[in-house]
Every structure is written in structure tokens, then in C-alpha cells.
PDB file of C-alpha atoms in Angstrom:
ATOM      1  CA  LYS A 127      38.385   9.701 -12.942  1.00 69.00           C
ATOM      2  CA  ALA A 128      37.578   6.380 -11.361  1.00 82.00           C
ATOM      3  CA  GLY A 129      34.137   5.046 -12.147  1.00 93.00           C
ATOM      4  CA  VAL A 130      31.341   4.155  -9.769  1.00 97.00           C
ATOM      5  CA  THR A 131      32.359   1.335  -7.486  1.00 97.00           C
ATOM      6  CA  GLN A 132      30.110  -1.072  -5.651  1.00 98.00           C
ATOM      7  CA  THR A 133      30.975  -3.479  -2.875  1.00 97.00           C
ATOM      8  CA  PRO A 134      30.682  -6.319  -2.464  1.00 97.00           C
ATOM      9  CA  ARG A 135      30.281  -7.622  -5.989  1.00 97.00           C
ATOM     10  CA  TYR A 136      28.595 -10.841  -4.875  1.00 97.00           C
ATOM     11  CA  LEU A 137      26.615 -11.778  -1.790  1.00 96.00           C
ATOM     12  CA  ILE A 138      24.812 -14.881  -0.659  1.00 98.00           C
ATOM     13  CA  LYS A 139      22.334 -14.578   2.196  1.00 97.00           C
ATOM     14  CA  THR A 140      19.508 -16.638   3.626  1.00 97.00           C
ATOM     15  CA  ARG A 141      15.893 -15.664   4.082  1.00 97.00           C
ATOM     16  CA  GLY A 142      15.266 -13.430   7.055  1.00 97.00           C
ATOM     17  CA  GLN A 143      18.755 -11.963   7.136  1.00 98.00           C
ATOM     18  CA  GLN A 144      19.589  -8.382   6.323  1.00 97.00           C
ATOM     19  CA  VAL A 145      22.177  -7.019   3.932  1.00 98.00           C
ATOM     20  CA  THR A 146      24.004  -3.749   3.329  1.00 98.00           C
ATOM     21  CA  LEU A 147      25.362  -2.780  -0.071  1.00 98.00           C
ATOM     22  CA  SER A 148      27.765   0.066  -0.660  1.00 98.00           C
ATOM     23  CA  CYS A 149      28.253   2.477  -3.536  1.00 98.00           C
ATOM     24  CA  SER A 150      31.025   5.013  -4.068  1.00 98.00           C
ATOM     25  CA  PRO A 151      30.125   7.602  -6.702  1.00 97.00           C
ATOM     26  CA  ILE A 152      32.425   9.287  -9.157  1.00 95.00           C
ATOM     27  CA  SER A 153      34.358  12.060  -7.433  1.00 94.00           C
ATOM     28  CA  GLY A 154      32.319  15.254  -7.443  1.00 91.00           C
ATOM     29  CA  HIS A 155      29.006  13.533  -8.100  1.00 92.00           C
ATOM     30  CA  ARG A 156      26.444  14.318  -5.447  1.00 91.00           C
ATOM     31  CA  SER A 157      23.483  12.259  -6.579  1.00 92.00           C
ATOM     32  CA  VAL A 158      23.321   8.493  -6.135  1.00 95.00           C
ATOM     33  CA  SER A 159      20.445   6.384  -7.432  1.00 95.00           C
ATOM     34  CA  TRP A 160      19.795   2.705  -6.803  1.00 97.00           C
ATOM     35  CA  TYR A 161      18.124   0.211  -9.127  1.00 97.00           C
ATOM     36  CA  GLN A 162      17.118  -3.410  -8.847  1.00 98.00           C
ATOM     37  CA  GLN A 163      17.508  -5.606 -11.911  1.00 96.00           C
ATOM     38  CA  THR A 164      15.744  -8.962 -12.184  1.00 95.00           C
ATOM     39  CA  PRO A 165      14.922 -11.152 -15.199  1.00 91.00           C
ATOM     40  CA  GLY A 166      11.205 -10.812 -14.554  1.00 90.00           C
ATOM     41  CA  GLN A 167      10.828  -7.145 -13.638  1.00 92.00           C
ATOM     42  CA  GLY A 168      13.813  -5.664 -15.438  1.00 93.00           C
ATOM     43  CA  LEU A 169      15.425  -2.504 -14.098  1.00 96.00           C
ATOM     44  CA  GLN A 170      13.410  -0.817 -11.381  1.00 96.00           C
ATOM     45  CA  PHE A 171      14.211   2.393  -9.547  1.00 95.00           C
ATOM     46  CA  LEU A 172      14.615   2.065  -5.800  1.00 96.00           C
ATOM     47  CA  PHE A 173      15.584   5.526  -4.561  1.00 94.00           C
ATOM     48  CA  GLU A 174      17.816   8.525  -5.123  1.00 93.00           C
ATOM     49  CA  TYR A 175      19.901  10.445  -2.636  1.00 94.00           C
ATOM     50  CA  PHE A 176      21.314  13.927  -2.994  1.00 91.00           C
ATOM     51  CA  SER A 177      23.220  15.787  -0.306  1.00 90.00           C
ATOM     52  CA  GLU A 178      22.371  13.089   2.238  1.00 93.00           C
ATOM     53  CA  THR A 179      18.623  13.427   1.589  1.00 93.00           C
ATOM     54  CA  GLN A 180      16.323  11.003  -0.172  1.00 93.00           C
ATOM     55  CA  ARG A 181      14.789  12.938  -3.055  1.00 89.00           C
ATOM     56  CA  ASN A 182      12.947  10.241  -4.977  1.00 88.00           C
ATOM     57  CA  LYS A 183      11.602   6.848  -4.038  1.00 91.00           C
ATOM     58  CA  GLY A 184      10.333   3.935  -6.090  1.00 92.00           C
ATOM     59  CA  ASN A 185       7.592   1.454  -5.253  1.00 93.00           C
ATOM     60  CA  PHE A 186       9.438  -0.882  -2.943  1.00 96.00           C
ATOM     61  CA  PRO A 187       8.479  -1.993   0.561  1.00 96.00           C
ATOM     62  CA  GLY A 188       9.947  -0.361   3.633  1.00 95.00           C
ATOM     63  CA  ARG A 189      12.395  -3.254   3.994  1.00 97.00           C
ATOM     64  CA  PHE A 190      14.458  -1.432   1.397  1.00 98.00           C
ATOM     65  CA  SER A 191      16.191   1.614   2.787  1.00 97.00           C
ATOM     66  CA  GLY A 192      19.207   3.693   2.056  1.00 97.00           C
ATOM     67  CA  ARG A 193      21.342   6.538   3.180  1.00 97.00           C
ATOM     68  CA  GLN A 194      24.011   8.841   1.905  1.00 97.00           C
ATOM     69  CA  PHE A 195      27.022  10.133   3.734  1.00 97.00           C
ATOM     70  CA  SER A 196      28.637  13.565   3.593  1.00 95.00           C
ATOM     71  CA  ASN A 197      31.222  12.296   1.103  1.00 94.00           C
ATOM     72  CA  SER A 198      28.332  11.222  -1.179  1.00 95.00           C
ATOM     73  CA  ARG A 199      28.968   7.522  -0.654  1.00 97.00           C
ATOM     74  CA  SER A 200      25.714   5.652  -0.313  1.00 98.00           C
ATOM     75  CA  GLU A 201      24.524   2.436   1.253  1.00 98.00           C
ATOM     76  CA  MET A 202      21.330   0.528   0.772  1.00 98.00           C
ATOM     77  CA  ASN A 203      19.967  -1.926   3.261  1.00 98.00           C
ATOM     78  CA  VAL A 204      17.476  -4.717   2.803  1.00 98.00           C
ATOM     79  CA  SER A 205      16.043  -6.233   5.963  1.00 95.00           C
ATOM     80  CA  THR A 206      14.213  -9.526   6.410  1.00 97.00           C
ATOM     81  CA  LEU A 207      15.399 -10.842   3.081  1.00 97.00           C
ATOM     82  CA  GLU A 208      12.984 -12.757   0.860  1.00 97.00           C
ATOM     83  CA  LEU A 209      13.775 -15.107  -2.014  1.00 97.00           C
ATOM     84  CA  GLY A 210      12.394 -12.516  -4.418  1.00 96.00           C
ATOM     85  CA  ASP A 211      15.053 -10.029  -3.368  1.00 97.00           C
ATOM     86  CA  SER A 212      17.626 -12.013  -5.344  1.00 98.00           C
ATOM     87  CA  ALA A 213      18.750  -9.569  -7.985  1.00 98.00           C
ATOM     88  CA  LEU A 214      21.507  -7.413  -9.373  1.00 97.00           C
ATOM     89  CA  TYR A 215      21.556  -4.105  -7.518  1.00 98.00           C
ATOM     90  CA  LEU A 216      22.962  -1.219  -9.508  1.00 98.00           C
ATOM     91  CA  CYS A 217      23.875   2.193  -8.294  1.00 97.00           C
ATOM     92  CA  ALA A 218      24.401   5.208 -10.491  1.00 96.00           C
ATOM     93  CA  SER A 219      25.870   8.594  -9.777  1.00 94.00           C
ATOM     94  CA  SER A 220      25.385  11.921 -11.497  1.00 91.00           C
ATOM     95  CA  LEU A 221      26.765  15.419 -11.244  1.00 86.00           C
ATOM     96  CA  VAL A 222      23.412  17.232 -10.988  1.00 73.00           C
ATOM     97  CA  GLN A 223      23.906  20.522 -12.750  1.00 61.00           C
ATOM     98  CA  GLY A 224      20.828  21.697 -14.558  1.00 62.00           C
ATOM     99  CA  LYS A 225      17.748  19.777 -15.486  1.00 62.00           C
ATOM    100  CA  TYR A 226      19.047  16.274 -15.931  1.00 68.00           C
ATOM    101  CA  ASN A 227      22.500  14.767 -15.886  1.00 74.00           C
ATOM    102  CA  GLU A 228      23.831  11.543 -17.252  1.00 85.00           C
ATOM    103  CA  GLN A 229      23.784   8.728 -14.767  1.00 90.00           C
ATOM    104  CA  PHE A 230      26.965   6.665 -14.592  1.00 93.00           C
ATOM    105  CA  PHE A 231      26.364   3.111 -13.489  1.00 96.00           C
ATOM    106  CA  GLY A 232      28.457   0.837 -11.346  1.00 97.00           C
ATOM    107  CA  PRO A 233      29.085  -2.847 -12.041  1.00 96.00           C
ATOM    108  CA  GLY A 234      26.399  -3.950  -9.613  1.00 97.00           C
ATOM    109  CA  THR A 235      26.172  -6.219  -6.589  1.00 98.00           C
ATOM    110  CA  ARG A 236      24.703  -9.638  -7.285  1.00 97.00           C
ATOM    111  CA  LEU A 237      22.602 -10.691  -4.266  1.00 98.00           C
ATOM    112  CA  THR A 238      21.422 -14.274  -3.961  1.00 98.00           C
ATOM    113  CA  VAL A 239      18.927 -15.129  -1.239  1.00 97.00           C
ATOM    114  CA  LEU A 240      18.656 -18.812  -0.350  1.00 96.00           C
TER     115      LEU A 240
ATOM    116  CA  ALA B 219       2.115   6.305 -14.227  1.00 80.00           C
ATOM    117  CA  GLN B 220       5.095   6.314 -16.501  1.00 87.00           C
ATOM    118  CA  ARG B 221       5.766   3.260 -18.576  1.00 93.00           C
ATOM    119  CA  VAL B 222       8.290   2.300 -21.256  1.00 96.00           C
ATOM    120  CA  THR B 223       7.635  -0.558 -23.645  1.00 97.00           C
ATOM    121  CA  GLN B 224      10.188  -2.264 -25.838  1.00 97.00           C
ATOM    122  CA  PRO B 225       8.174  -4.809 -27.811  1.00 96.00           C
ATOM    123  CA  GLU B 226      11.130  -6.877 -29.038  1.00 96.00           C
ATOM    124  CA  LYS B 227      13.110  -8.894 -26.515  1.00 95.00           C
ATOM    125  CA  LEU B 228      15.425 -10.174 -29.230  1.00 97.00           C
ATOM    126  CA  LEU B 229      16.413  -8.672 -32.560  1.00 98.00           C
ATOM    127  CA  SER B 230      18.807 -10.219 -35.001  1.00 97.00           C
ATOM    128  CA  VAL B 231      20.042  -8.564 -38.203  1.00 97.00           C
ATOM    129  CA  PHE B 232      22.899  -9.042 -40.610  1.00 97.00           C
ATOM    130  CA  LYS B 233      25.937  -6.799 -40.729  1.00 97.00           C
ATOM    131  CA  GLY B 234      25.326  -3.866 -43.032  1.00 97.00           C
ATOM    132  CA  ALA B 235      21.542  -4.066 -42.716  1.00 97.00           C
ATOM    133  CA  PRO B 236      19.482  -1.273 -41.158  1.00 97.00           C
ATOM    134  CA  VAL B 237      18.508  -1.591 -37.511  1.00 97.00           C
ATOM    135  CA  GLU B 238      15.491  -0.203 -35.689  1.00 97.00           C
ATOM    136  CA  LEU B 239      14.842  -0.851 -32.016  1.00 98.00           C
ATOM    137  CA  LYS B 240      11.367   0.175 -30.991  1.00 97.00           C
ATOM    138  CA  CYS B 241      10.450   2.086 -27.861  1.00 97.00           C
ATOM    139  CA  ASN B 242       7.071   3.431 -26.837  1.00 97.00           C
ATOM    140  CA  TYR B 243       6.284   5.330 -23.679  1.00 96.00           C
ATOM    141  CA  SER B 244       3.303   6.490 -21.713  1.00 94.00           C
ATOM    142  CA  TYR B 245       3.463   9.748 -19.844  1.00 88.00           C
ATOM    143  CA  SER B 246       1.071  12.662 -19.971  1.00 80.00           C
ATOM    144  CA  GLY B 247       3.694  15.379 -19.610  1.00 80.00           C
ATOM    145  CA  SER B 248       6.961  16.123 -21.403  1.00 81.00           C
ATOM    146  CA  PRO B 249       9.414  13.326 -20.728  1.00 86.00           C
ATOM    147  CA  GLU B 250      13.102  13.086 -21.334  1.00 89.00           C
ATOM    148  CA  LEU B 251      13.968   9.945 -23.266  1.00 92.00           C
ATOM    149  CA  PHE B 252      17.218   8.036 -23.331  1.00 93.00           C
ATOM    150  CA  TRP B 253      18.790   4.973 -24.829  1.00 96.00           C
ATOM    151  CA  TYR B 254      21.207   3.033 -22.639  1.00 96.00           C
ATOM    152  CA  VAL B 255      23.404   0.213 -23.888  1.00 96.00           C
ATOM    153  CA  GLN B 256      25.140  -2.649 -22.154  1.00 95.00           C
ATOM    154  CA  TYR B 257      27.879  -4.428 -24.086  1.00 96.00           C
ATOM    155  CA  SER B 258      28.996  -7.876 -22.996  1.00 93.00           C
ATOM    156  CA  ARG B 259      30.750  -7.746 -19.604  1.00 91.00           C
ATOM    157  CA  GLN B 260      30.509  -3.969 -19.466  1.00 94.00           C
ATOM    158  CA  ARG B 261      28.471  -1.528 -17.448  1.00 95.00           C
ATOM    159  CA  LEU B 262      25.249   0.057 -18.455  1.00 95.00           C
ATOM    160  CA  GLN B 263      26.076   3.296 -20.236  1.00 94.00           C
ATOM    161  CA  LEU B 264      24.221   6.132 -21.879  1.00 93.00           C
ATOM    162  CA  LEU B 265      24.090   5.906 -25.663  1.00 94.00           C
ATOM    163  CA  LEU B 266      22.055   8.987 -26.456  1.00 92.00           C
ATOM    164  CA  ARG B 267      19.301  11.267 -25.203  1.00 88.00           C
ATOM    165  CA  HIS B 268      16.570  12.923 -27.199  1.00 83.00           C
ATOM    166  CA  ILE B 269      17.352  16.407 -25.959  1.00 77.00           C
ATOM    167  CA  SER B 270      20.827  16.445 -27.468  1.00 77.00           C
ATOM    168  CA  ARG B 271      19.619  15.356 -30.931  1.00 75.00           C
ATOM    169  CA  GLU B 272      22.984  13.880 -31.785  1.00 81.00           C
ATOM    170  CA  SER B 273      24.187  10.751 -33.522  1.00 83.00           C
ATOM    171  CA  ILE B 274      26.324   8.415 -31.440  1.00 86.00           C
ATOM    172  CA  LYS B 275      28.133   5.464 -33.058  1.00 92.00           C
ATOM    173  CA  GLY B 276      25.865   6.000 -36.053  1.00 92.00           C
ATOM    174  CA  PHE B 277      22.697   5.656 -33.988  1.00 94.00           C
ATOM    175  CA  THR B 278      19.938   8.249 -33.960  1.00 94.00           C
ATOM    176  CA  ALA B 279      16.593   8.435 -32.201  1.00 94.00           C
ATOM    177  CA  ASP B 280      13.747  10.846 -32.769  1.00 87.00           C
ATOM    178  CA  LEU B 281      11.147  11.635 -30.176  1.00 89.00           C
ATOM    179  CA  ASN B 282       7.674  11.422 -31.714  1.00 90.00           C
ATOM    180  CA  LYS B 283       5.282  12.887 -29.202  1.00 88.00           C
ATOM    181  CA  GLY B 284       2.242  12.136 -31.332  1.00 90.00           C
ATOM    182  CA  GLU B 285       3.040   8.425 -31.414  1.00 92.00           C
ATOM    183  CA  THR B 286       4.769   8.514 -27.986  1.00 93.00           C
ATOM    184  CA  SER B 287       7.729   6.720 -29.496  1.00 94.00           C
ATOM    185  CA  PHE B 288      11.507   7.009 -29.356  1.00 95.00           C
ATOM    186  CA  HIS B 289      12.799   4.394 -31.771  1.00 96.00           C
ATOM    187  CA  LEU B 290      16.552   3.846 -32.132  1.00 96.00           C
ATOM    188  CA  LYS B 291      17.884   3.562 -35.670  1.00 96.00           C
ATOM    189  CA  LYS B 292      21.114   2.867 -37.468  1.00 96.00           C
ATOM    190  CA  PRO B 293      21.347   2.616 -41.245  1.00 96.00           C
ATOM    191  CA  PHE B 294      24.160   0.052 -41.398  1.00 97.00           C
ATOM    192  CA  ALA B 295      24.632  -2.332 -38.491  1.00 97.00           C
ATOM    193  CA  GLN B 296      28.104  -3.387 -37.380  1.00 97.00           C
ATOM    194  CA  GLU B 297      29.085  -6.470 -35.406  1.00 96.00           C
ATOM    195  CA  GLU B 298      30.215  -4.334 -32.480  1.00 96.00           C
ATOM    196  CA  ASP B 299      26.636  -3.086 -32.101  1.00 97.00           C
ATOM    197  CA  SER B 300      25.640  -6.421 -30.590  1.00 97.00           C
ATOM    198  CA  ALA B 301      24.491  -5.574 -27.071  1.00 98.00           C
ATOM    199  CA  MET B 302      21.515  -5.124 -24.779  1.00 97.00           C
ATOM    200  CA  TYR B 303      19.657  -1.862 -25.402  1.00 98.00           C
ATOM    201  CA  TYR B 304      17.375  -0.176 -22.901  1.00 97.00           C
ATOM    202  CA  CYS B 305      15.024   2.693 -23.550  1.00 97.00           C
ATOM    203  CA  ALA B 306      14.446   4.884 -20.488  1.00 95.00           C
ATOM    204  CA  LEU B 307      12.332   7.832 -19.464  1.00 93.00           C
ATOM    205  CA  SER B 308      12.803  10.565 -16.912  1.00 89.00           C
ATOM    206  CA  THR B 309      10.238  13.121 -15.819  1.00 79.00           C
ATOM    207  CA  GLN B 310      10.419  16.634 -14.427  1.00 70.00           C
ATOM    208  CA  GLY B 311      14.171  16.609 -14.242  1.00 67.00           C
ATOM    209  CA  ALA B 312      14.224  13.879 -11.632  1.00 73.00           C
ATOM    210  CA  GLN B 313      17.225  11.601 -11.282  1.00 80.00           C
ATOM    211  CA  LYS B 314      14.917   8.641 -11.678  1.00 87.00           C
ATOM    212  CA  LEU B 315      14.855   6.490 -14.774  1.00 92.00           C
ATOM    213  CA  VAL B 316      11.982   4.270 -15.827  1.00 93.00           C
ATOM    214  CA  PHE B 317      13.413   1.545 -18.043  1.00 96.00           C
ATOM    215  CA  GLY B 318      11.907  -0.669 -20.691  1.00 97.00           C
ATOM    216  CA  GLN B 319      12.541  -4.398 -20.538  1.00 96.00           C
ATOM    217  CA  GLY B 320      15.389  -4.150 -23.008  1.00 97.00           C
ATOM    218  CA  THR B 321      16.121  -5.542 -26.467  1.00 97.00           C
ATOM    219  CA  ARG B 322      19.033  -7.857 -27.101  1.00 97.00           C
ATOM    220  CA  LEU B 323      20.457  -6.959 -30.474  1.00 98.00           C
ATOM    221  CA  THR B 324      22.607  -9.470 -32.314  1.00 98.00           C
ATOM    222  CA  ILE B 325      24.434  -8.534 -35.480  1.00 97.00           C
ATOM    223  CA  ASN B 326      25.261 -11.546 -37.604  1.00 95.00           C
ATOM    224  CA  PRO B 327      28.375 -11.485 -39.820  1.00 93.00           C
TER     225      PRO B 327
END
């Protein structure tokens, strides 16, 4: 099976702009989670989507949003970009059968805000 | 609030020596604990989880609820173990991981 894919791999934006990142989960996986990774804060959970519904949300401002489509692909959007949004954004997919399932991570999208 | 602490940012040991990466957590309920590993130029991947009680690549980790710890151990380190290791916690079956800051392990020849 193909792994989790994320596009684009690199992005450069300026402050005030908005950005959309995309994640395609492993075939058959219905849960997609997003994480932000920065040198200062480490890996932080953004949100999780399952069957097109947001099930869990981390402590991020409303500028960070996401959605999931019927084919389980997910997008996250960041509006009014700030310098501090520069980070590696990782998505992870899981099968969701039972209590907890292994999350498979994508390679990440590196966002730089200038 | 849930929190995971990995006190060592960097750990360097010689090949063949024992390795222990420390992880402590704070959570009042019954968490699920994991170790994730990221090798150079590779994706973050699950190494092991406490619930499966298995040994992966010679690594083991025991959940100590009394000390709220989940230390990762290997009796004889190998050069291919050099990587970034993250301890993570999940609660109530949620697909949400709380990660520690990570420990970069370097195995010297």
C-alpha cells in the first residue's frame, strides 16, 4: 500500500496570506490527524478528522482549520499567516478499529512564513 | 492536562552499551503510551506501544504507573539505533497523541 502523502512538500508564504495543505491517507484509513512540529514547541496536535467530522481538536487559534472529504483525504487551512506559523506540518492516518490504532505519518509539509 | 517529559535532549552511547531513554508522563487516568522513532531522512514511525508488551528491534519499555514513567531500554546498542525518539501518550482511545520533546540518540562506533 502507498503511504501517507502530503502536498506540497514545501511552501513559502508571507505574513497575512493564507495557505492550504493537503493529506492523502493510506487507502482504507478513515482517520486523519494533523500535527505541527517546531523546534521550540515540538510536536503538537492540531485536530483529527474521521468520516468528514472533526472529532478532536488541539489548542490552536481559529485561524487553523481543516476538513475531510468523503474519500478521507484531508486539508488544513491556515489564514492570516504569522511568522510563528513557520513549521513542519505532519498528517497521520489510522485505520480506527478498536480502541487505538497505529498512526502512520506522512513526510510533512514545510511551511515558511516570511 | 496531559504532559510528556523526556528529560534528555541528547544521548550518546557507545555501540554495545546499554541504552535507556527516559520518559515521564502526567495524566490522572489510564493512558496509552508509545515510543515513536524517526531515522535520518525517514518518516516518524511507531516503535512500540505499552499495551502490546513486545520487543521491537531489541527495545522494550515498561509502563510504571507508580512512577508515571515509560522508559525505553535496549541492552546492547547498535549503530543503526541512532535516531530521534519520541515518547507519546494517548487518552481514552482518542486518535490524539501528546508528544514529548524527543531525545536524539547517537550510537558511537
